[in-house]
Amino acid sequence: MTSQPNMANTNQPNFPQVEGGASLILAWQIKNKTVLVVGGGEVAAGRILNVLNADANVIVVCPSSGLNPEVRHRIDSSEVTHIDRFFEPVDLDALPPSNAPPDMVLVAIDDPAASTQIWKLCKEHRIPANIADVPSECDFYFGSVHRDGPLQIMVSTNGKGPRLAASIRKWIGNQLPAGVGNAIERIGELRIKLRKMAPNHADGPKRMRWMTRVSDAYSWDDMCALADEDMDNLLKFYQSGKVPELHALKAMRGGKAPEDLDVFDGSFGFSVVA
């Protein structure tokens, strides 16, 4: 009797394989959230800058004698609120000025036993925390970040090689074209203008397709060079779904309408990206 081939695995879906051991890298929106920083040294200063850049409300708990010059500057400039004492468990229940629990806790002190105790208290209160230099006592890590205006690129080694992460981040930053942050800023402004012009939810797919064409049609330098008048003129092509070449767009300066340009005679044209 002839055996039949095993057909069980012939139609297996080609899905990505799971690779464990990673962190879930997210952009955590903490604007106007309360972040408690325990400590006032060099590491605390870096943590404070990170969360201030994300527009958080920062409370620093540390005796004045333990403040380094940068943290003291943040306090003197009223960029953070300072509580001049050591951490107390009550800090996880209510903090000024809102008298509410912190949304995040960052610990950067040279006392492993005290750090672990704070970590355990945070777990009891279900408050996400990061204990500097103790990966096992961290709900999240700080990666090495390249920043250029709205552009942020984070490199993480999951705590295994921070110095290597910094080197990779510098290499990536050096490969990016100059002005990329400004170009992204201009794209963001154009999206805001477009959403005001076509605000309905049903317009979403068309807006996304047209913005993709705009992003593909112009270089970084071209986007940086667009004036407000250029962006207003560019929006005139949205309904048609077309994107004018840059020299055609510049020719509209001074109040010329698209129909005033001889856009189909070879001098001007449309660059429509599928």
PDB file of C-alpha atoms in Angstrom:
ATOM      1  CA  MET A   1       0.000   0.000   0.000  1.00  0.00           C
ATOM      2  CA  THR A   2       1.502   3.326  -1.083  1.00  0.00           C
ATOM      3  CA  SER A   3       1.809   5.900   1.686  1.00  0.00           C
ATOM      4  CA  GLN A   4       0.405   9.389   1.073  1.00  0.00           C
ATOM      5  CA  PRO A   5       2.661  12.442   1.522  1.00  0.00           C
ATOM      6  CA  ASN A   6       2.150  14.430   4.665  1.00  0.00           C
ATOM      7  CA  MET A   7       0.298  17.568   3.576  1.00  0.00           C
ATOM      8  CA  ALA A   8      -0.143  18.975   7.085  1.00  0.00           C
ATOM      9  CA  ASN A   9       2.526  21.667   6.775  1.00  0.00           C
ATOM     10  CA  THR A  10       2.147  22.686   3.125  1.00  0.00           C
ATOM     11  CA  ASN A  11      -0.252  25.551   3.827  1.00  0.00           C
ATOM     12  CA  GLN A  12       1.348  26.998   6.935  1.00  0.00           C
ATOM     13  CA  PRO A  13       1.003  30.807   7.057  1.00  0.00           C
ATOM     14  CA  ASN A  14       4.220  32.762   6.692  1.00  0.00           C
ATOM     15  CA  PHE A  15       3.852  34.908   9.821  1.00  0.00           C
ATOM     16  CA  PRO A  16       6.804  36.570  11.615  1.00  0.00           C
ATOM     17  CA  GLN A  17       8.394  34.426  14.295  1.00  0.00           C
ATOM     18  CA  VAL A  18       8.286  35.622  17.884  1.00  0.00           C
ATOM     19  CA  GLU A  19      11.685  36.743  19.203  1.00  0.00           C
ATOM     20  CA  GLY A  20      11.519  37.082  22.960  1.00  0.00           C
ATOM     21  CA  GLY A  21      13.780  39.140  25.194  1.00  0.00           C
ATOM     22  CA  ALA A  22      12.883  42.555  23.781  1.00  0.00           C
ATOM     23  CA  SER A  23      11.359  45.619  25.411  1.00  0.00           C
ATOM     24  CA  LEU A  24       8.191  47.230  24.124  1.00  0.00           C
ATOM     25  CA  ILE A  25       9.488  50.580  22.885  1.00  0.00           C
ATOM     26  CA  LEU A  26       6.801  53.250  23.204  1.00  0.00           C
ATOM     27  CA  ALA A  27       6.524  57.010  23.045  1.00  0.00           C
ATOM     28  CA  TRP A  28       5.157  57.716  26.526  1.00  0.00           C
ATOM     29  CA  GLN A  29       3.068  60.883  26.559  1.00  0.00           C
ATOM     30  CA  ILE A  30       3.693  62.464  29.979  1.00  0.00           C
ATOM     31  CA  LYS A  31       2.799  66.064  29.223  1.00  0.00           C
ATOM     32  CA  ASN A  32       1.385  67.644  32.392  1.00  0.00           C
ATOM     33  CA  LYS A  33       1.880  64.358  34.283  1.00  0.00           C
ATOM     34  CA  THR A  34       3.635  64.401  37.663  1.00  0.00           C
ATOM     35  CA  VAL A  35       7.079  62.787  37.767  1.00  0.00           C
ATOM     36  CA  LEU A  36       8.825  62.264  41.110  1.00  0.00           C
ATOM     37  CA  VAL A  37      12.629  62.283  40.936  1.00  0.00           C
ATOM     38  CA  VAL A  38      14.380  60.995  44.052  1.00  0.00           C
ATOM     39  CA  GLY A  39      17.946  62.309  44.127  1.00  0.00           C
ATOM     40  CA  GLY A  40      19.786  65.379  42.908  1.00  0.00           C
ATOM     41  CA  GLY A  41      23.100  64.248  41.420  1.00  0.00           C
ATOM     42  CA  GLU A  42      24.386  63.854  37.881  1.00  0.00           C
ATOM     43  CA  VAL A  43      22.126  60.901  36.986  1.00  0.00           C
ATOM     44  CA  ALA A  44      19.097  62.701  38.414  1.00  0.00           C
ATOM     45  CA  ALA A  45      19.978  65.762  36.323  1.00  0.00           C
ATOM     46  CA  GLY A  46      19.840  63.685  33.132  1.00  0.00           C
ATOM     47  CA  ARG A  47      16.530  62.123  34.144  1.00  0.00           C
ATOM     48  CA  ILE A  48      15.087  65.547  34.950  1.00  0.00           C
ATOM     49  CA  LEU A  49      16.076  66.938  31.554  1.00  0.00           C
ATOM     50  CA  ASN A  50      14.474  63.954  29.795  1.00  0.00           C
ATOM     51  CA  VAL A  51      11.099  64.400  31.445  1.00  0.00           C
ATOM     52  CA  LEU A  52      11.172  68.214  31.200  1.00  0.00           C
ATOM     53  CA  ASN A  53      11.686  67.806  27.445  1.00  0.00           C
ATOM     54  CA  ALA A  54       8.466  65.765  27.481  1.00  0.00           C
ATOM     55  CA  ASP A  55       6.626  68.633  29.249  1.00  0.00           C
ATOM     56  CA  ALA A  56       6.120  66.801  32.552  1.00  0.00           C
ATOM     57  CA  ASN A  57       5.631  68.413  35.952  1.00  0.00           C
ATOM     58  CA  VAL A  58       8.719  67.421  37.945  1.00  0.00           C
ATOM     59  CA  ILE A  59       9.032  67.112  41.719  1.00  0.00           C
ATOM     60  CA  VAL A  60      12.581  66.625  43.066  1.00  0.00           C
ATOM     61  CA  VAL A  61      12.954  65.134  46.544  1.00  0.00           C
ATOM     62  CA  CYS A  62      16.504  65.571  47.816  1.00  0.00           C
ATOM     63  CA  PRO A  63      18.302  67.453  50.598  1.00  0.00           C
ATOM     64  CA  SER A  64      19.828  70.700  49.324  1.00  0.00           C
ATOM     65  CA  SER A  65      23.285  69.373  50.217  1.00  0.00           C
ATOM     66  CA  GLY A  66      22.878  66.637  47.592  1.00  0.00           C
ATOM     67  CA  LEU A  67      22.006  68.872  44.638  1.00  0.00           C
ATOM     68  CA  ASN A  68      24.471  69.205  41.780  1.00  0.00           C
ATOM     69  CA  PRO A  69      24.776  72.541  39.895  1.00  0.00           C
ATOM     70  CA  GLU A  70      22.427  71.533  37.070  1.00  0.00           C
ATOM     71  CA  VAL A  71      19.630  70.351  39.356  1.00  0.00           C
ATOM     72  CA  ARG A  72      20.061  73.454  41.502  1.00  0.00           C
ATOM     73  CA  HIS A  73      19.728  75.551  38.333  1.00  0.00           C
ATOM     74  CA  ARG A  74      16.445  73.796  37.463  1.00  0.00           C
ATOM     75  CA  ILE A  75      15.146  74.591  40.938  1.00  0.00           C
ATOM     76  CA  ASP A  76      16.316  78.220  40.922  1.00  0.00           C
ATOM     77  CA  SER A  77      14.725  78.677  37.472  1.00  0.00           C
ATOM     78  CA  SER A  78      11.415  77.248  38.753  1.00  0.00           C
ATOM     79  CA  GLU A  79      11.553  74.506  36.131  1.00  0.00           C
ATOM     80  CA  VAL A  80      10.979  71.901  38.852  1.00  0.00           C
ATOM     81  CA  THR A  81       9.497  71.820  42.356  1.00  0.00           C
ATOM     82  CA  HIS A  82      11.969  70.979  45.133  1.00  0.00           C
ATOM     83  CA  ILE A  83      11.232  69.222  48.428  1.00  0.00           C
ATOM     84  CA  ASP A  84      14.283  69.713  50.643  1.00  0.00           C
ATOM     85  CA  ARG A  85      14.478  66.384  52.505  1.00  0.00           C
ATOM     86  CA  PHE A  86      14.950  62.664  51.979  1.00  0.00           C
ATOM     87  CA  PHE A  87      12.228  60.544  50.387  1.00  0.00           C
ATOM     88  CA  GLU A  88       9.320  59.512  52.587  1.00  0.00           C
ATOM     89  CA  PRO A  89       6.661  56.866  51.790  1.00  0.00           C
ATOM     90  CA  VAL A  90       3.966  59.534  51.964  1.00  0.00           C
ATOM     91  CA  ASP A  91       5.446  61.003  48.750  1.00  0.00           C
ATOM     92  CA  LEU A  92       3.729  58.201  46.839  1.00  0.00           C
ATOM     93  CA  ASP A  93       0.340  59.230  48.221  1.00  0.00           C
ATOM     94  CA  ALA A  94       0.326  62.972  47.540  1.00  0.00           C
ATOM     95  CA  LEU A  95       2.709  65.558  46.119  1.00  0.00           C
ATOM     96  CA  PRO A  96       2.384  69.320  45.714  1.00  0.00           C
ATOM     97  CA  PRO A  97       0.930  71.234  44.036  1.00  0.00           C
ATOM     98  CA  SER A  98      -1.851  68.812  43.012  1.00  0.00           C
ATOM     99  CA  ASN A  99      -1.744  66.718  46.214  1.00  0.00           C
ATOM    100  CA  ALA A 100      -2.076  63.628  44.004  1.00  0.00           C
ATOM    101  CA  PRO A 101       0.184  60.570  43.644  1.00  0.00           C
ATOM    102  CA  PRO A 102       2.991  60.763  41.083  1.00  0.00           C
ATOM    103  CA  ASP A 103       2.425  59.192  37.677  1.00  0.00           C
ATOM    104  CA  MET A 104       6.059  58.054  37.446  1.00  0.00           C
ATOM    105  CA  VAL A 105       8.980  57.664  39.863  1.00  0.00           C
ATOM    106  CA  LEU A 106      12.669  57.976  38.939  1.00  0.00           C
ATOM    107  CA  VAL A 107      15.188  57.007  41.619  1.00  0.00           C
ATOM    108  CA  ALA A 108      18.827  58.114  41.316  1.00  0.00           C
ATOM    109  CA  ILE A 109      20.499  57.832  44.725  1.00  0.00           C
ATOM    110  CA  ASP A 110      23.662  56.112  45.963  1.00  0.00           C
ATOM    111  CA  ASP A 111      21.844  53.862  48.447  1.00  0.00           C
ATOM    112  CA  PRO A 112      20.918  50.422  47.047  1.00  0.00           C
ATOM    113  CA  ALA A 113      18.885  49.422  50.101  1.00  0.00           C
ATOM    114  CA  ALA A 114      16.843  52.625  50.066  1.00  0.00           C
ATOM    115  CA  SER A 115      16.381  52.360  46.275  1.00  0.00           C
ATOM    116  CA  THR A 116      15.017  48.831  46.604  1.00  0.00           C
ATOM    117  CA  GLN A 117      12.649  49.930  49.339  1.00  0.00           C
ATOM    118  CA  ILE A 118      11.295  52.726  47.139  1.00  0.00           C
ATOM    119  CA  TRP A 119      10.914  50.224  44.292  1.00  0.00           C
ATOM    120  CA  LYS A 120       8.848  47.905  46.483  1.00  0.00           C
ATOM    121  CA  LEU A 121       6.650  50.776  47.616  1.00  0.00           C
ATOM    122  CA  CYS A 122       6.074  51.789  44.004  1.00  0.00           C
ATOM    123  CA  LYS A 123       4.963  48.224  43.233  1.00  0.00           C
ATOM    124  CA  GLU A 124       2.500  48.361  46.107  1.00  0.00           C
ATOM    125  CA  HIS A 125       1.103  51.637  44.770  1.00  0.00           C
ATOM    126  CA  ARG A 126       1.212  50.406  41.155  1.00  0.00           C
ATOM    127  CA  ILE A 127       3.299  53.380  40.083  1.00  0.00           C
ATOM    128  CA  PRO A 128       5.783  52.732  37.220  1.00  0.00           C
ATOM    129  CA  ALA A 129       9.350  53.303  38.384  1.00  0.00           C
ATOM    130  CA  ASN A 130      12.931  53.309  37.184  1.00  0.00           C
ATOM    131  CA  ILE A 131      15.777  52.614  39.619  1.00  0.00           C
ATOM    132  CA  ALA A 132      19.003  53.878  38.045  1.00  0.00           C
ATOM    133  CA  ASP A 133      21.569  51.172  37.246  1.00  0.00           C
ATOM    134  CA  VAL A 134      19.333  48.347  38.547  1.00  0.00           C
ATOM    135  CA  PRO A 135      17.626  46.782  35.482  1.00  0.00           C
ATOM    136  CA  SER A 136      15.763  44.235  37.600  1.00  0.00           C
ATOM    137  CA  GLU A 137      14.055  47.103  39.434  1.00  0.00           C
ATOM    138  CA  CYS A 138      12.829  49.002  36.388  1.00  0.00           C
ATOM    139  CA  ASP A 139       9.444  49.028  34.684  1.00  0.00           C
ATOM    140  CA  PHE A 140      11.057  50.914  31.796  1.00  0.00           C
ATOM    141  CA  TYR A 141      14.488  51.965  30.564  1.00  0.00           C
ATOM    142  CA  PHE A 142      15.953  55.168  29.185  1.00  0.00           C
ATOM    143  CA  GLY A 143      17.488  54.557  25.772  1.00  0.00           C
ATOM    144  CA  SER A 144      20.070  56.630  23.935  1.00  0.00           C
ATOM    145  CA  VAL A 145      18.094  59.273  22.012  1.00  0.00           C
ATOM    146  CA  HIS A 146      18.909  61.356  18.946  1.00  0.00           C
ATOM    147  CA  ARG A 147      16.770  64.517  18.849  1.00  0.00           C
ATOM    148  CA  ASP A 148      16.309  67.028  16.056  1.00  0.00           C
ATOM    149  CA  GLY A 149      13.212  69.123  16.736  1.00  0.00           C
ATOM    150  CA  PRO A 150      10.191  66.815  16.454  1.00  0.00           C
ATOM    151  CA  LEU A 151      12.356  63.885  15.357  1.00  0.00           C
ATOM    152  CA  GLN A 152      13.315  61.420  18.086  1.00  0.00           C
ATOM    153  CA  ILE A 153      15.175  58.167  17.487  1.00  0.00           C
ATOM    154  CA  MET A 154      15.843  55.892  20.451  1.00  0.00           C
ATOM    155  CA  VAL A 155      18.396  53.091  20.562  1.00  0.00           C
ATOM    156  CA  SER A 156      18.056  50.494  23.299  1.00  0.00           C
ATOM    157  CA  THR A 157      20.231  47.504  24.172  1.00  0.00           C
ATOM    158  CA  ASN A 158      17.781  46.426  26.905  1.00  0.00           C
ATOM    159  CA  GLY A 159      20.281  47.481  29.530  1.00  0.00           C
ATOM    160  CA  LYS A 160      23.094  45.284  28.197  1.00  0.00           C
ATOM    161  CA  GLY A 161      25.318  47.893  26.571  1.00  0.00           C
ATOM    162  CA  PRO A 162      24.495  51.553  27.264  1.00  0.00           C
ATOM    163  CA  ARG A 163      27.811  52.806  25.885  1.00  0.00           C
ATOM    164  CA  LEU A 164      27.287  50.816  22.697  1.00  0.00           C
ATOM    165  CA  ALA A 165      23.773  52.241  22.386  1.00  0.00           C
ATOM    166  CA  ALA A 166      25.241  55.752  22.565  1.00  0.00           C
ATOM    167  CA  SER A 167      27.724  54.932  19.783  1.00  0.00           C
ATOM    168  CA  ILE A 168      24.973  53.536  17.551  1.00  0.00           C
ATOM    169  CA  ARG A 169      22.813  56.584  18.232  1.00  0.00           C
ATOM    170  CA  LYS A 170      25.645  58.932  17.209  1.00  0.00           C
ATOM    171  CA  TRP A 171      26.236  56.935  14.027  1.00  0.00           C
ATOM    172  CA  ILE A 172      22.550  57.095  13.070  1.00  0.00           C
ATOM    173  CA  GLY A 173      22.460  60.840  13.756  1.00  0.00           C
ATOM    174  CA  ASN A 174      25.463  61.410  11.500  1.00  0.00           C
ATOM    175  CA  GLN A 175      23.745  59.584   8.611  1.00  0.00           C
ATOM    176  CA  LEU A 176      20.676  61.828   8.638  1.00  0.00           C
ATOM    177  CA  PRO A 177      20.520  64.785   6.258  1.00  0.00           C
ATOM    178  CA  ALA A 178      20.910  68.260   7.685  1.00  0.00           C
ATOM    179  CA  GLY A 179      17.612  70.007   8.322  1.00  0.00           C
ATOM    180  CA  VAL A 180      15.552  66.847   8.692  1.00  0.00           C
ATOM    181  CA  GLY A 181      13.957  68.162  11.883  1.00  0.00           C
ATOM    182  CA  ASN A 182      12.911  71.414  10.188  1.00  0.00           C
ATOM    183  CA  ALA A 183      11.472  69.475   7.247  1.00  0.00           C
ATOM    184  CA  ILE A 184       9.381  67.337   9.606  1.00  0.00           C
ATOM    185  CA  GLU A 185       8.180  70.512  11.338  1.00  0.00           C
ATOM    186  CA  ARG A 186       6.986  71.910   7.991  1.00  0.00           C
ATOM    187  CA  ILE A 187       5.224  68.636   7.143  1.00  0.00           C
ATOM    188  CA  GLY A 188       3.481  68.823  10.511  1.00  0.00           C
ATOM    189  CA  GLU A 189       2.325  72.380   9.831  1.00  0.00           C
ATOM    190  CA  LEU A 190       1.021  71.330   6.413  1.00  0.00           C
ATOM    191  CA  ARG A 191      -0.937  68.451   7.984  1.00  0.00           C
ATOM    192  CA  ILE A 192      -2.572  70.849  10.459  1.00  0.00           C
ATOM    193  CA  LYS A 193      -3.591  73.205   7.634  1.00  0.00           C
ATOM    194  CA  LEU A 194      -4.932  70.277   5.595  1.00  0.00           C
ATOM    195  CA  ARG A 195      -6.967  68.912   8.489  1.00  0.00           C
ATOM    196  CA  LYS A 196      -8.600  72.322   8.948  1.00  0.00           C
ATOM    197  CA  MET A 197      -9.397  72.431   5.236  1.00  0.00           C
ATOM    198  CA  ALA A 198     -10.735  68.848   5.114  1.00  0.00           C
ATOM    199  CA  PRO A 199     -11.824  68.111   8.687  1.00  0.00           C
ATOM    200  CA  ASN A 200     -14.296  65.279   8.160  1.00  0.00           C
ATOM    201  CA  HIS A 201     -13.416  61.772   9.313  1.00  0.00           C
ATOM    202  CA  ALA A 202     -14.319  60.457   5.861  1.00  0.00           C
ATOM    203  CA  ASP A 203     -11.551  62.625   4.394  1.00  0.00           C
ATOM    204  CA  GLY A 204      -8.896  60.699   6.349  1.00  0.00           C
ATOM    205  CA  PRO A 205      -7.795  58.197   3.660  1.00  0.00           C
ATOM    206  CA  LYS A 206      -7.570  60.900   0.993  1.00  0.00           C
ATOM    207  CA  ARG A 207      -5.592  63.174   3.328  1.00  0.00           C
ATOM    208  CA  MET A 208      -3.134  60.364   4.078  1.00  0.00           C
ATOM    209  CA  ARG A 209      -2.662  59.481   0.390  1.00  0.00           C
ATOM    210  CA  TRP A 210      -2.039  63.102  -0.577  1.00  0.00           C
ATOM    211  CA  MET A 211       0.374  63.734   2.303  1.00  0.00           C
ATOM    212  CA  THR A 212       2.293  60.611   1.259  1.00  0.00           C
ATOM    213  CA  ARG A 213       2.623  62.024  -2.260  1.00  0.00           C
ATOM    214  CA  VAL A 214       3.825  65.365  -0.914  1.00  0.00           C
ATOM    215  CA  SER A 215       6.405  63.668   1.316  1.00  0.00           C
ATOM    216  CA  ASP A 216       7.695  61.622  -1.629  1.00  0.00           C
ATOM    217  CA  ALA A 217       7.724  64.520  -4.096  1.00  0.00           C
ATOM    218  CA  TYR A 218      10.009  66.937  -2.245  1.00  0.00           C
ATOM    219  CA  SER A 219      13.453  66.593  -0.714  1.00  0.00           C
ATOM    220  CA  TRP A 220      14.276  67.538   2.882  1.00  0.00           C
ATOM    221  CA  ASP A 221      15.806  70.805   1.687  1.00  0.00           C
ATOM    222  CA  ASP A 222      12.761  71.541  -0.465  1.00  0.00           C
ATOM    223  CA  MET A 223      10.419  71.081   2.497  1.00  0.00           C
ATOM    224  CA  CYS A 224      12.552  73.328   4.715  1.00  0.00           C
ATOM    225  CA  ALA A 225      12.447  76.069   2.068  1.00  0.00           C
ATOM    226  CA  LEU A 226       8.649  76.159   1.739  1.00  0.00           C
ATOM    227  CA  ALA A 227       7.215  79.470   2.899  1.00  0.00           C
ATOM    228  CA  ASP A 228       3.734  79.772   4.415  1.00  0.00           C
ATOM    229  CA  GLU A 229       2.513  81.101   1.061  1.00  0.00           C
ATOM    230  CA  ASP A 230       3.944  78.014  -0.657  1.00  0.00           C
ATOM    231  CA  MET A 231       2.102  75.684   1.690  1.00  0.00           C
ATOM    232  CA  ASP A 232      -1.165  77.579   1.193  1.00  0.00           C
ATOM    233  CA  ASN A 233      -0.682  77.293  -2.569  1.00  0.00           C
ATOM    234  CA  LEU A 234       0.199  73.611  -2.254  1.00  0.00           C
ATOM    235  CA  LEU A 235      -3.116  72.969  -0.509  1.00  0.00           C
ATOM    236  CA  LYS A 236      -4.929  74.251  -3.621  1.00  0.00           C
ATOM    237  CA  PHE A 237      -3.926  70.997  -5.336  1.00  0.00           C
ATOM    238  CA  TYR A 238      -5.365  68.744  -2.631  1.00  0.00           C
ATOM    239  CA  GLN A 239      -8.810  68.271  -4.169  1.00  0.00           C
ATOM    240  CA  SER A 240      -7.280  67.087  -7.447  1.00  0.00           C
ATOM    241  CA  GLY A 241      -4.955  64.725  -5.575  1.00  0.00           C
ATOM    242  CA  LYS A 242      -1.973  66.113  -7.484  1.00  0.00           C
ATOM    243  CA  VAL A 243       1.346  67.517  -6.265  1.00  0.00           C
ATOM    244  CA  PRO A 244       3.036  70.257  -8.318  1.00  0.00           C
ATOM    245  CA  GLU A 245       6.727  70.273  -9.051  1.00  0.00           C
ATOM    246  CA  LEU A 246       8.647  72.669  -6.846  1.00  0.00           C
ATOM    247  CA  HIS A 247       9.335  75.261  -9.558  1.00  0.00           C
ATOM    248  CA  ALA A 248       5.620  75.358 -10.413  1.00  0.00           C
ATOM    249  CA  LEU A 249       4.789  75.934  -6.775  1.00  0.00           C
ATOM    250  CA  LYS A 250       7.292  78.780  -6.516  1.00  0.00           C
ATOM    251  CA  ALA A 251       5.875  80.330  -9.698  1.00  0.00           C
ATOM    252  CA  MET A 252       2.564  80.763  -7.886  1.00  0.00           C
ATOM    253  CA  ARG A 253       4.086  83.199  -5.416  1.00  0.00           C
ATOM    254  CA  GLY A 254       2.536  86.649  -5.484  1.00  0.00           C
ATOM    255  CA  GLY A 255      -1.039  85.473  -5.884  1.00  0.00           C
ATOM    256  CA  LYS A 256      -1.005  83.406  -9.067  1.00  0.00           C
ATOM    257  CA  ALA A 257      -3.574  80.612  -9.233  1.00  0.00           C
ATOM    258  CA  PRO A 258      -2.781  77.133 -10.617  1.00  0.00           C
ATOM    259  CA  GLU A 259      -4.813  77.881 -13.764  1.00  0.00           C
ATOM    260  CA  ASP A 260      -2.623  80.941 -14.407  1.00  0.00           C
ATOM    261  CA  LEU A 261       0.353  78.656 -14.968  1.00  0.00           C
ATOM    262  CA  ASP A 262       0.992  76.844 -18.230  1.00  0.00           C
ATOM    263  CA  VAL A 263       1.599  73.645 -16.282  1.00  0.00           C
ATOM    264  CA  PHE A 264       1.234  71.237 -19.182  1.00  0.00           C
ATOM    265  CA  ASP A 265       3.595  72.787 -21.772  1.00  0.00           C
ATOM    266  CA  GLY A 266       6.733  71.117 -20.464  1.00  0.00           C
ATOM    267  CA  SER A 267       7.856  74.123 -18.441  1.00  0.00           C
ATOM    268  CA  PHE A 268       5.809  73.010 -15.490  1.00  0.00           C
ATOM    269  CA  GLY A 269       4.200  69.751 -14.595  1.00  0.00           C
ATOM    270  CA  PHE A 270       2.924  67.568 -11.886  1.00  0.00           C
ATOM    271  CA  SER A 271       4.885  64.948  -9.996  1.00  0.00           C
ATOM    272  CA  VAL A 272       2.221  62.501  -8.922  1.00  0.00           C
ATOM    273  CA  VAL A 273       3.557  59.592  -6.893  1.00  0.00           C
ATOM    274  CA  ALA A 274       1.375  56.508  -6.941  1.00  0.00           C
TER     275      ALA A 274
END
